[in-house]
Coordinates of C-alpha atoms and ligand atoms in Angstrom, one line a residue:
X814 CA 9.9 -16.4 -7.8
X815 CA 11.2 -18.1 -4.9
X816 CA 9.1 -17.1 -1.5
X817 CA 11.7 -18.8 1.0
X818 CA 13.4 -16.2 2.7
X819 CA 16.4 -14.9 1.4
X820 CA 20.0 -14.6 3.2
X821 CA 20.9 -11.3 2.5
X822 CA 24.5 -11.7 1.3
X823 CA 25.5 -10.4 -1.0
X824 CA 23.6 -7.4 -0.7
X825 CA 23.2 -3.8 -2.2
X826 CA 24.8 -0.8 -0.8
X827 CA 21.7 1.2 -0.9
X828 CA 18.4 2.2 -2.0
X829 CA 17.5 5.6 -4.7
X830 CA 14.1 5.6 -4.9
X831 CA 12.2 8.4 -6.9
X832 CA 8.6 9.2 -5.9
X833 CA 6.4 11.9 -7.9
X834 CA 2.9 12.3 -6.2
X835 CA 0.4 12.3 -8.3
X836 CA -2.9 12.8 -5.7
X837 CA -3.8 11.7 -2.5
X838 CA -1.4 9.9 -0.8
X839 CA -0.6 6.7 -2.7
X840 CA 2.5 7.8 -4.2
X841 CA 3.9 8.8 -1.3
X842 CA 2.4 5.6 1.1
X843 CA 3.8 2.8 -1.3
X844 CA 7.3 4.6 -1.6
X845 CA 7.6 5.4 1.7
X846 CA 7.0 1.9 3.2
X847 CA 9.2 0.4 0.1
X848 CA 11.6 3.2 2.2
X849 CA 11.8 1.9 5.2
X850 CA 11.4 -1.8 4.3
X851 CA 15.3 -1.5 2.8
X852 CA 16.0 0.4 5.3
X853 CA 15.0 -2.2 8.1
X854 CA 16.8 -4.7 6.2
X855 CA 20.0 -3.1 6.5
X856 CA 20.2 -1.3 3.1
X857 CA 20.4 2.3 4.0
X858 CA 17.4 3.9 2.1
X859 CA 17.1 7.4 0.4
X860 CA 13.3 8.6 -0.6
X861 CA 13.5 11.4 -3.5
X862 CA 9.8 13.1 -3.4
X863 CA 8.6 16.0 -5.2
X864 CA 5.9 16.6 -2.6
X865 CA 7.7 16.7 1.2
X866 CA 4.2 17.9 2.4
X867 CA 2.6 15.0 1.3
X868 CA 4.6 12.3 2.4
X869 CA 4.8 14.6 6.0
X870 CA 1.0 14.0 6.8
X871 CA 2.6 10.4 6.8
X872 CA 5.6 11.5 8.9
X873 CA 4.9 13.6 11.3
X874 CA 9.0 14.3 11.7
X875 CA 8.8 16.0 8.3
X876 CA 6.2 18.5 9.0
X877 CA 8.4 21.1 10.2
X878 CA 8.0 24.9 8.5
X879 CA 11.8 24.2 8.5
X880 CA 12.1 21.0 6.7
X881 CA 13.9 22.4 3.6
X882 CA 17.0 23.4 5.7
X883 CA 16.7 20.5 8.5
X884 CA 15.5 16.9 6.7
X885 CA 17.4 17.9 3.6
X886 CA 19.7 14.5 2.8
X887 CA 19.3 13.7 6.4
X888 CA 18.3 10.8 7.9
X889 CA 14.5 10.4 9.2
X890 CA 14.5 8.1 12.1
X891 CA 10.1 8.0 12.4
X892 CA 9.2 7.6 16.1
X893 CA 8.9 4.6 17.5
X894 CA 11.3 2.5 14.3
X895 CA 14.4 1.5 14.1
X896 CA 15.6 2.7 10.9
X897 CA 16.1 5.8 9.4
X898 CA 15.5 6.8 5.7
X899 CA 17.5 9.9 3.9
X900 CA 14.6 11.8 2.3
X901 CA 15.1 14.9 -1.1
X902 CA 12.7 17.4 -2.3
X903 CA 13.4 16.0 -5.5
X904 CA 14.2 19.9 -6.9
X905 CA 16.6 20.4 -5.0
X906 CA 18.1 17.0 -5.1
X907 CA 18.1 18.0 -8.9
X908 CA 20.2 21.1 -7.8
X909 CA 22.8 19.3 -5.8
X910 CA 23.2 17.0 -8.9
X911 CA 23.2 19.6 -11.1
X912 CA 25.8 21.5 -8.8
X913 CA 27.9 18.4 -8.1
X914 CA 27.2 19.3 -4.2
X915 CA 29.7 17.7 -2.3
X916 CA 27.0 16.2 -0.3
X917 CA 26.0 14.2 -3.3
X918 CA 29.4 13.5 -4.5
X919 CA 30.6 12.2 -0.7
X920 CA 27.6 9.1 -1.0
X921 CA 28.2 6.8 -3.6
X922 CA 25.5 6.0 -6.2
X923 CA 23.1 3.2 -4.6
X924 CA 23.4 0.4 -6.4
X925 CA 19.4 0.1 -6.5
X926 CA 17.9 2.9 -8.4
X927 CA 13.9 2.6 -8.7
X928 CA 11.7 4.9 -10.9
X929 CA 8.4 4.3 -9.5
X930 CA 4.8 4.3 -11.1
X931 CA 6.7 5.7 -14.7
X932 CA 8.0 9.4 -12.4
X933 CA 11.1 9.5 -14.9
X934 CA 14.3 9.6 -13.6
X935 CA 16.1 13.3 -13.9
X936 CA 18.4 13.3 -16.6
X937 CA 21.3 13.9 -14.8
X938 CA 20.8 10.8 -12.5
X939 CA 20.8 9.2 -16.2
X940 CA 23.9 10.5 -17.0
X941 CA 25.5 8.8 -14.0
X942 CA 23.9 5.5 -14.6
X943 CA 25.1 5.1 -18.2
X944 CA 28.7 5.5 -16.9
X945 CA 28.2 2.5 -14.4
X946 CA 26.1 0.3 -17.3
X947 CA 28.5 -2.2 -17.4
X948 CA 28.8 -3.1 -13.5
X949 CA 26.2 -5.3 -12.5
X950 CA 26.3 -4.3 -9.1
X951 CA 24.3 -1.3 -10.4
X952 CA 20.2 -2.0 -11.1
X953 CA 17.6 0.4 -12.2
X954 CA 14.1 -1.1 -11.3
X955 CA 10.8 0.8 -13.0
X956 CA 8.3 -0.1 -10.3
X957 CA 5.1 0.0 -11.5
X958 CA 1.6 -0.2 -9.9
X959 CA -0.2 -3.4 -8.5
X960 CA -2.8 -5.2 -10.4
X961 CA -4.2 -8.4 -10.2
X962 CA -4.5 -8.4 -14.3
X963 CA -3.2 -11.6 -15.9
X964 CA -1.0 -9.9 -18.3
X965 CA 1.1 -8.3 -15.3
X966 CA 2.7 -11.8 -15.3
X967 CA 4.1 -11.2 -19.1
X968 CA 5.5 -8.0 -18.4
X969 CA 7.1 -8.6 -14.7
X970 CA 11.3 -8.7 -14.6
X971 CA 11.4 -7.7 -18.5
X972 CA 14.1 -5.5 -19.7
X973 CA 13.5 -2.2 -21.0
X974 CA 16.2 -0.1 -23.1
X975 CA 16.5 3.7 -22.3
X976 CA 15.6 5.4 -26.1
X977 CA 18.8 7.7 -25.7
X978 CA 21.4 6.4 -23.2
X979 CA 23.1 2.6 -22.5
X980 CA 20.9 2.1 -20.0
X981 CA 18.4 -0.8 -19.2
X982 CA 15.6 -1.1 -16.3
X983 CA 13.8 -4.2 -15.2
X984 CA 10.0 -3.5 -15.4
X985 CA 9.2 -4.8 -11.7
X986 CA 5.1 -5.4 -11.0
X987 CA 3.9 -6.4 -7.9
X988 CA 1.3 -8.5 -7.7
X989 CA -0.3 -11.4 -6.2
X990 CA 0.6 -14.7 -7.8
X991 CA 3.9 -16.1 -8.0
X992 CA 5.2 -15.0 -11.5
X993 CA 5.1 -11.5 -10.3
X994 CA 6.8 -9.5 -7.5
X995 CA 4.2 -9.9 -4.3
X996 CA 3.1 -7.0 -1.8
X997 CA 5.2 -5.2 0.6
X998 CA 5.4 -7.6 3.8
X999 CA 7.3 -6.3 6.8
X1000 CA 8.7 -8.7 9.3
X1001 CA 7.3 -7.9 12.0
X1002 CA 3.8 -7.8 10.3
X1003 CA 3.0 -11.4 10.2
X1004 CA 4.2 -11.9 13.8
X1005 CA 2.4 -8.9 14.9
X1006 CA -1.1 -10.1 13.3
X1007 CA -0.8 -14.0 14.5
X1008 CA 0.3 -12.4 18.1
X1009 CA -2.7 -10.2 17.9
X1010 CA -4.7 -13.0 17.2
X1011 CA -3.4 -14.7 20.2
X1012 CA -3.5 -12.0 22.7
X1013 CA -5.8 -10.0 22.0
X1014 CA -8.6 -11.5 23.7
X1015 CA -12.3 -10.1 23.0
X1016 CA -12.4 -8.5 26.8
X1017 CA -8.8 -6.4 25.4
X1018 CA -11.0 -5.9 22.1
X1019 CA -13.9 -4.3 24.0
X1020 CA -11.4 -2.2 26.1
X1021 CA -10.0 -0.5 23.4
X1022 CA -13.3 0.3 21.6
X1023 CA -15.1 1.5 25.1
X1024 CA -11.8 4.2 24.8
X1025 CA -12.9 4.9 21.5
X1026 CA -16.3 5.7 22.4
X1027 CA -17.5 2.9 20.4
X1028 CA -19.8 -0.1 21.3
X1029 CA -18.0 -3.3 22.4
X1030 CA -19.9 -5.6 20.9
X1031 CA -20.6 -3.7 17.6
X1032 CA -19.9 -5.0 13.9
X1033 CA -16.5 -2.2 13.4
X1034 CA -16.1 -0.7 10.4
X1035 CA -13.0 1.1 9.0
X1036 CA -13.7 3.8 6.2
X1037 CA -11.1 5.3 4.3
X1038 CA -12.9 5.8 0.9
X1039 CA -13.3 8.7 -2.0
X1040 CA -15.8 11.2 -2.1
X1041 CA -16.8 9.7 -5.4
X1042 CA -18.2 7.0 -3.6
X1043 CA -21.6 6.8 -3.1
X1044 CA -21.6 8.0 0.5
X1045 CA -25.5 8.6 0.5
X1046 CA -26.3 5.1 -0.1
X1047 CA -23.6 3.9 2.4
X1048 CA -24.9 6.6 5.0
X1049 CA -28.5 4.4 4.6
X1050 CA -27.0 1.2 4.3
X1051 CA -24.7 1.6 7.4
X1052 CA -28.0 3.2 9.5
X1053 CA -30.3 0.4 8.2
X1054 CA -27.4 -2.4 9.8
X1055 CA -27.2 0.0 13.0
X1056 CA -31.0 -0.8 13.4
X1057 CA -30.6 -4.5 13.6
X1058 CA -27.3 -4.8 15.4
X1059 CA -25.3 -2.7 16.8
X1060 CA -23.1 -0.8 14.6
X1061 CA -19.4 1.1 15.3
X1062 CA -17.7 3.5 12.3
X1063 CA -14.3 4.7 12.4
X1064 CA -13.8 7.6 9.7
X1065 CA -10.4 7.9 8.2
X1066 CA -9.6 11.7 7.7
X1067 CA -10.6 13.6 4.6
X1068 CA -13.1 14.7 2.7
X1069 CA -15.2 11.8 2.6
X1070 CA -14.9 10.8 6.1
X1071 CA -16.2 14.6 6.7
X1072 CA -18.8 14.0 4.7
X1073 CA -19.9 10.6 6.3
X1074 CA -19.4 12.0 9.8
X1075 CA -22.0 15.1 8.9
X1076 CA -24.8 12.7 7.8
X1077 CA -24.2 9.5 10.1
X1078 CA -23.8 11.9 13.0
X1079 CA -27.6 12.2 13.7
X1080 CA -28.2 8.7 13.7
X1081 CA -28.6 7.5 17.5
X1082 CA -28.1 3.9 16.8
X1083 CA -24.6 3.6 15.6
X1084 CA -21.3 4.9 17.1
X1085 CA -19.0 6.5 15.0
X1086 CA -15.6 7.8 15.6
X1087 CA -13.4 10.8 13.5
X1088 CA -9.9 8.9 13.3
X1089 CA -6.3 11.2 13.3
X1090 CA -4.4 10.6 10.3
X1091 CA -1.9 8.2 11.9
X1092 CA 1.2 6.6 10.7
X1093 CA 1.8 3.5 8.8
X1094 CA 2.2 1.0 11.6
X1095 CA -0.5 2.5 13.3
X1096 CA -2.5 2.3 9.9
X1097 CA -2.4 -1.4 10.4
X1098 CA -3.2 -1.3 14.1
X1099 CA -6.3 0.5 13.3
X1100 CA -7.3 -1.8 10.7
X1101 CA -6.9 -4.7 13.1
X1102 CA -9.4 -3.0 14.5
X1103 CA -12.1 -3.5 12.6
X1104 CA -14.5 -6.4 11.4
X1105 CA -15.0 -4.7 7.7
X1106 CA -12.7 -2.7 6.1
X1107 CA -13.7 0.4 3.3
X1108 CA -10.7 1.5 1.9
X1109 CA -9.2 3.2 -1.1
X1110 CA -6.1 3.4 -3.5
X1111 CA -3.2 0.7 -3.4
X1112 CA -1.4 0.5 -0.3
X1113 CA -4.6 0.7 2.3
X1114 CA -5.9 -1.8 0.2
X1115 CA -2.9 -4.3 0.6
X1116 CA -3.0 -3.4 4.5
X1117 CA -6.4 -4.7 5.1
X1118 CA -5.7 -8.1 2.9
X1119 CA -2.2 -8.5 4.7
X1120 CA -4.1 -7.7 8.1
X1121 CA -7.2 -10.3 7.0
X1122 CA -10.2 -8.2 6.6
X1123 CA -12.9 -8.8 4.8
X1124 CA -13.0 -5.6 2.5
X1125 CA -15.1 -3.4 -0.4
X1126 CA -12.4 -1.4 -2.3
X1127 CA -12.8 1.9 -3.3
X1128 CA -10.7 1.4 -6.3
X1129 CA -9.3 4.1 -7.6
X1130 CA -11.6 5.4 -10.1
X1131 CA -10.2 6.3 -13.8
X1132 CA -11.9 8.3 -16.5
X1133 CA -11.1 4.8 -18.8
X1134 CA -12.8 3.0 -16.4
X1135 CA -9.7 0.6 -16.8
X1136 CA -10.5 0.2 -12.6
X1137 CA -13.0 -1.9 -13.3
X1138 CA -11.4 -4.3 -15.3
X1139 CA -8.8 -4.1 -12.5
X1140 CA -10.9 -4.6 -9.4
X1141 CA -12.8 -7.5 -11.7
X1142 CA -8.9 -9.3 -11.7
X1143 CA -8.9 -9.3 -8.0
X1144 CA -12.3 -10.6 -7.3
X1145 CA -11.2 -13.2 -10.2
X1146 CA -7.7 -14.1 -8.1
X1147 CA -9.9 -15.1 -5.1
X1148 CA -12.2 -17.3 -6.7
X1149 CA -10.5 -20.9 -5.7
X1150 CA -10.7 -20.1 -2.0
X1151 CA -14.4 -20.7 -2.1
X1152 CA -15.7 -23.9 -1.9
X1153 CA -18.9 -22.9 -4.4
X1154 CA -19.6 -20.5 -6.8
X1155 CA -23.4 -19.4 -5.1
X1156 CA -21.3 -18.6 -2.3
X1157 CA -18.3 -16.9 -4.3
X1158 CA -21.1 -15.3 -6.2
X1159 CA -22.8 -13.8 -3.2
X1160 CA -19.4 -12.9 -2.1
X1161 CA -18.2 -10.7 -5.1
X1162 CA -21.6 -9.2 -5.9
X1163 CA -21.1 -6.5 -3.2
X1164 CA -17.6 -5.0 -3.8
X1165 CA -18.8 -5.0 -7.4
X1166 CA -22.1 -2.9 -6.6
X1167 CA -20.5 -1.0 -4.3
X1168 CA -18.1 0.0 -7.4
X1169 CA -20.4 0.5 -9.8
X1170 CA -22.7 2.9 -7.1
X1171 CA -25.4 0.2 -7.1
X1172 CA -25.5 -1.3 -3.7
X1173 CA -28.7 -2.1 -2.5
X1174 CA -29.5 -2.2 1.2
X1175 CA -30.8 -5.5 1.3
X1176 CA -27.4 -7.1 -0.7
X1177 CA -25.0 -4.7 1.9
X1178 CA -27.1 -5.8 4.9
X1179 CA -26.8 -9.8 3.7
X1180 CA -23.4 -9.4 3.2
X1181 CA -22.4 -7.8 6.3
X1182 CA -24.1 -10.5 8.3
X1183 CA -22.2 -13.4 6.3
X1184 CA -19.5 -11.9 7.8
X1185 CA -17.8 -15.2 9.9
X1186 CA -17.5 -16.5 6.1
X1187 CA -16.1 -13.7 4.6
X1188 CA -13.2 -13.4 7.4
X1189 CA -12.5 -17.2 7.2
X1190 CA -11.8 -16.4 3.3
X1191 CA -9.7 -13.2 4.5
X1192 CA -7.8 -14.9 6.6
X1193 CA -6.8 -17.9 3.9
X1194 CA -6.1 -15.2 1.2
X1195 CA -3.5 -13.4 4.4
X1196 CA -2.0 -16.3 4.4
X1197 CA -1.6 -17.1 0.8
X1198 CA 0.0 -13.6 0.5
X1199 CA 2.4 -14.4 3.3
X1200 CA 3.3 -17.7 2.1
X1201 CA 4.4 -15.3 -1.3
X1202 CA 7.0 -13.9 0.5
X1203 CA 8.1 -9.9 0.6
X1204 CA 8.0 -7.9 -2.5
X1205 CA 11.3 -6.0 -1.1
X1206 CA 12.9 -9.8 -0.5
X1207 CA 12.3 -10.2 -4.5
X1208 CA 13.9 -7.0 -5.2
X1209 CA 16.9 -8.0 -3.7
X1210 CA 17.0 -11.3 -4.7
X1211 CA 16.5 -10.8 -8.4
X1212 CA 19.9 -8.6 -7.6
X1213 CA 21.5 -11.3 -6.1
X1214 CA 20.8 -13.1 -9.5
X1215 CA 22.1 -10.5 -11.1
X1216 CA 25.2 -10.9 -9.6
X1217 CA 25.3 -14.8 -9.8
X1218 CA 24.4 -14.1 -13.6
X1219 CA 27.7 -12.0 -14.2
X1220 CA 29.8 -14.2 -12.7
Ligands
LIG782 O1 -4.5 8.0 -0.8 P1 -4.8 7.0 -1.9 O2 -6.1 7.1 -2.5 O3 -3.6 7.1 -2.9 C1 -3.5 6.7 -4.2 C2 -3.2 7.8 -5.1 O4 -4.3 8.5 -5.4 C3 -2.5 7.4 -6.4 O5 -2.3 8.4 -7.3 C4 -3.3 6.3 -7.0 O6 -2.6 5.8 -8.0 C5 -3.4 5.2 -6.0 O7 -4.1 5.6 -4.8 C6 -4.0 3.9 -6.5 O8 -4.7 5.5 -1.2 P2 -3.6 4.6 -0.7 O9 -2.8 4.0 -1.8 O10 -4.2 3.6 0.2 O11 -2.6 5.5 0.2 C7 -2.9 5.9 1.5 C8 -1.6 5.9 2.3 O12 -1.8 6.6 3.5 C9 -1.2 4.5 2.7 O13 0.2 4.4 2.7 C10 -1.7 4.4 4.1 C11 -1.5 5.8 4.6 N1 -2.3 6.2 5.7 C12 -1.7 6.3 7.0 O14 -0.5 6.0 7.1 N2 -2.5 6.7 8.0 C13 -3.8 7.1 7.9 O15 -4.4 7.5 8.9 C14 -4.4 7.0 6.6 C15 -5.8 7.3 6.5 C16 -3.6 6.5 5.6

């Protein structure tokens, strides 16, 4: 697929997107920025979520005792951005469906509908699409997970038929090679990183961490990881670094980062700092932050590559241990940015161990110190991610094909 931008004409009247959470805050995260990425394109964006709480530890403006009676169908303008999103409880957009509430019969059906991560649209959403089958103006997407796997490419933009109803969906993947959809890219993003680059000197660098509490010269690490993890042998490993340089730890919220803080917090020779949950483009601002990131799930995981850190990934772990097979695929995709295999070897041994809860000191404490290597890869990979294009920009365009296809 193309990654030149795309002139946005024609384009879609709007954006349904369905979202059912099924832990943590993944669901939520990748819907949420797919959200507001229509939205600050100029297609007017509406967020169905079974859990409002969840996705309100991501937006603040939602976590109101009164949020049933106030966001209901109304626009969410998040501080500090320009465009607003129309967010559901997803029972009660059910209801006004159900009920034909006027509210729902006033807006015309979006011509974008995505089912995301296999949530299963309500039936009578179903209903509705089957009676505008025919117009081509009218795309369901089923938006599926990210994965580096090579067989994503296979199943990317294929049709799927509905077993009941005249209905199709395109099977949409994101990804990270060019036969699949890409990562969510904002615009801004790629400007903001290059103008951090360029302005943020290290005196403005040593500022910010000083504020923090943190040392301005240390190696900064950015933990937002499971409690699965094995936090004990991180709590040595980190410590044993702190000896030999000096060390700074920013904790995301949760239970893990609660359970870091309590054992790091005696150690005298690294600095460590309890983070707020903050929102998404802060997310990135705090990951710019650091020098390694530790983070977890999808869309933390696509922030630090898009933001060029040198990473372990706290896959998401699953009882088939199919996230090993996945994490394996994305150590594999980043193979040809290194010039040598000892080196690409050295590289990939540690986000494996880490994994697999057998990271030894010595291995953590070589790696961490290869570091100017490991960020020149980073930054290649960034840009090989940019040069993809917009996951969102895809969506639209493969509409725009759509439309040149009926034609
Ligand atoms: O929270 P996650 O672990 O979520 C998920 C879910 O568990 C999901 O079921 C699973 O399939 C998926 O992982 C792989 O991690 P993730 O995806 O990184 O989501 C976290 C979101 O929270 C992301 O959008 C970034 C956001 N976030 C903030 O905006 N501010 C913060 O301070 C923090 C810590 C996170």
């Amino acid at each position: 697929m193309s990654p030149s931008p795309l002139p946005l004409d024609p384009r879609p009247n709007g954006a349904l997107i369905f979202c059912r959470v099924i832990d943590n805050f993944g669901d939520a995260g990748v819907t949420w920025r797919l959200a507001r990425r229509f939205s600050a394109l100029g297609i007017p964006a509406t967020l169905v979520i079974d859990r409002v709480d969840v996705l309100a530890k991501l937006v603040p403006e939602l976590d109101s005792p009164l949020r049933d009676f106030t966001f209901e169908g109304n626009p969410v303008r998040p501080v500090g951005e320009t465009a607003e999103v129309t967010v559901w409880d997803w029972e009660t957009f059910e209801k006004a469906l159900a009920d034909t509430d006027p509210q729902w019969e006033a807006a015309r059906l979006p011509e974008l509908v995505f089912e995301t991560f296999g949530c299963r649209l309500p039936d009578a959403l179903e209903a509705r699409l089957a009676e505008v089958a025919d117009n081509p103006r009218h795309l369901t997407y089923n938006l599926e997970y990210l994965s580096a796997e090579t067989w994503v490419e296979d199943s990317h933009n294929v049709w799927g038929l509905h077993p009941r109803l005249p209905i199709k969906k395109l099977w949409f993947f994101p990804g990270f090679t060019d036969k699949t959809g890409g990562v969510i890219i904002e615009e801004p993003l790629k400007a903001e990183v290059v103008n951090c680059e360029k302005t943020s000197t290290p005196e403005k660098k040593q500022t910010v961490l000083r504020a923090l509490g943190l040392h301005p010269d240390g190696l900064t690490f950015f933990i937002f990881t499971y409690p699965e993890n094995d936090l004990t042998a991180l709590t040595n490993h980190l410590t044993a670094l702190s000896k030999k340089h000096p060390v700074n730890v920013m904790l995301a919220p949760g239970v893990a980062g609660d359970t870091l803080y309590r054992h790091l917090q005696s150690s005298d020779t690294l600095r460590l700092r309890k983070m707020p949950f903050v929102c998404q483009p802060e997310f990135d601002a705090v990951l710019r932050l650091a020098d390694i990131a530790i983070i977890r799930g999808e869309d933390s995981f696509v922030r630090a590559q898009l933001n060029g850190k040198p990473l372990l990934w706290s896959i998401y772990p699953t009882d088939d241990q199919a996230h090993l097979i996945k994490l394996d695929a994305w150590l594999d995709r980043l193979r040809p940015l290194f010039e040598d295999e000892e080196t690409y070897l050295a590289w990939r041994e540690v986000p494996e161990a880490w994994v697999k809860g057998s990271l030894t000191e010595s291995a953590f404490i070589r790696w961490c110190e290869a570091l100017p290597t490991w960020t020149t890869i980073a930054t290649q990979w960034q840009n090989e991610l940019f040069d993809r294009g917009d996951l969102v920009l895809h969506l639209v365009a493969r509409w725009q094909q759509a439309q040149d296809e009926a034609q």
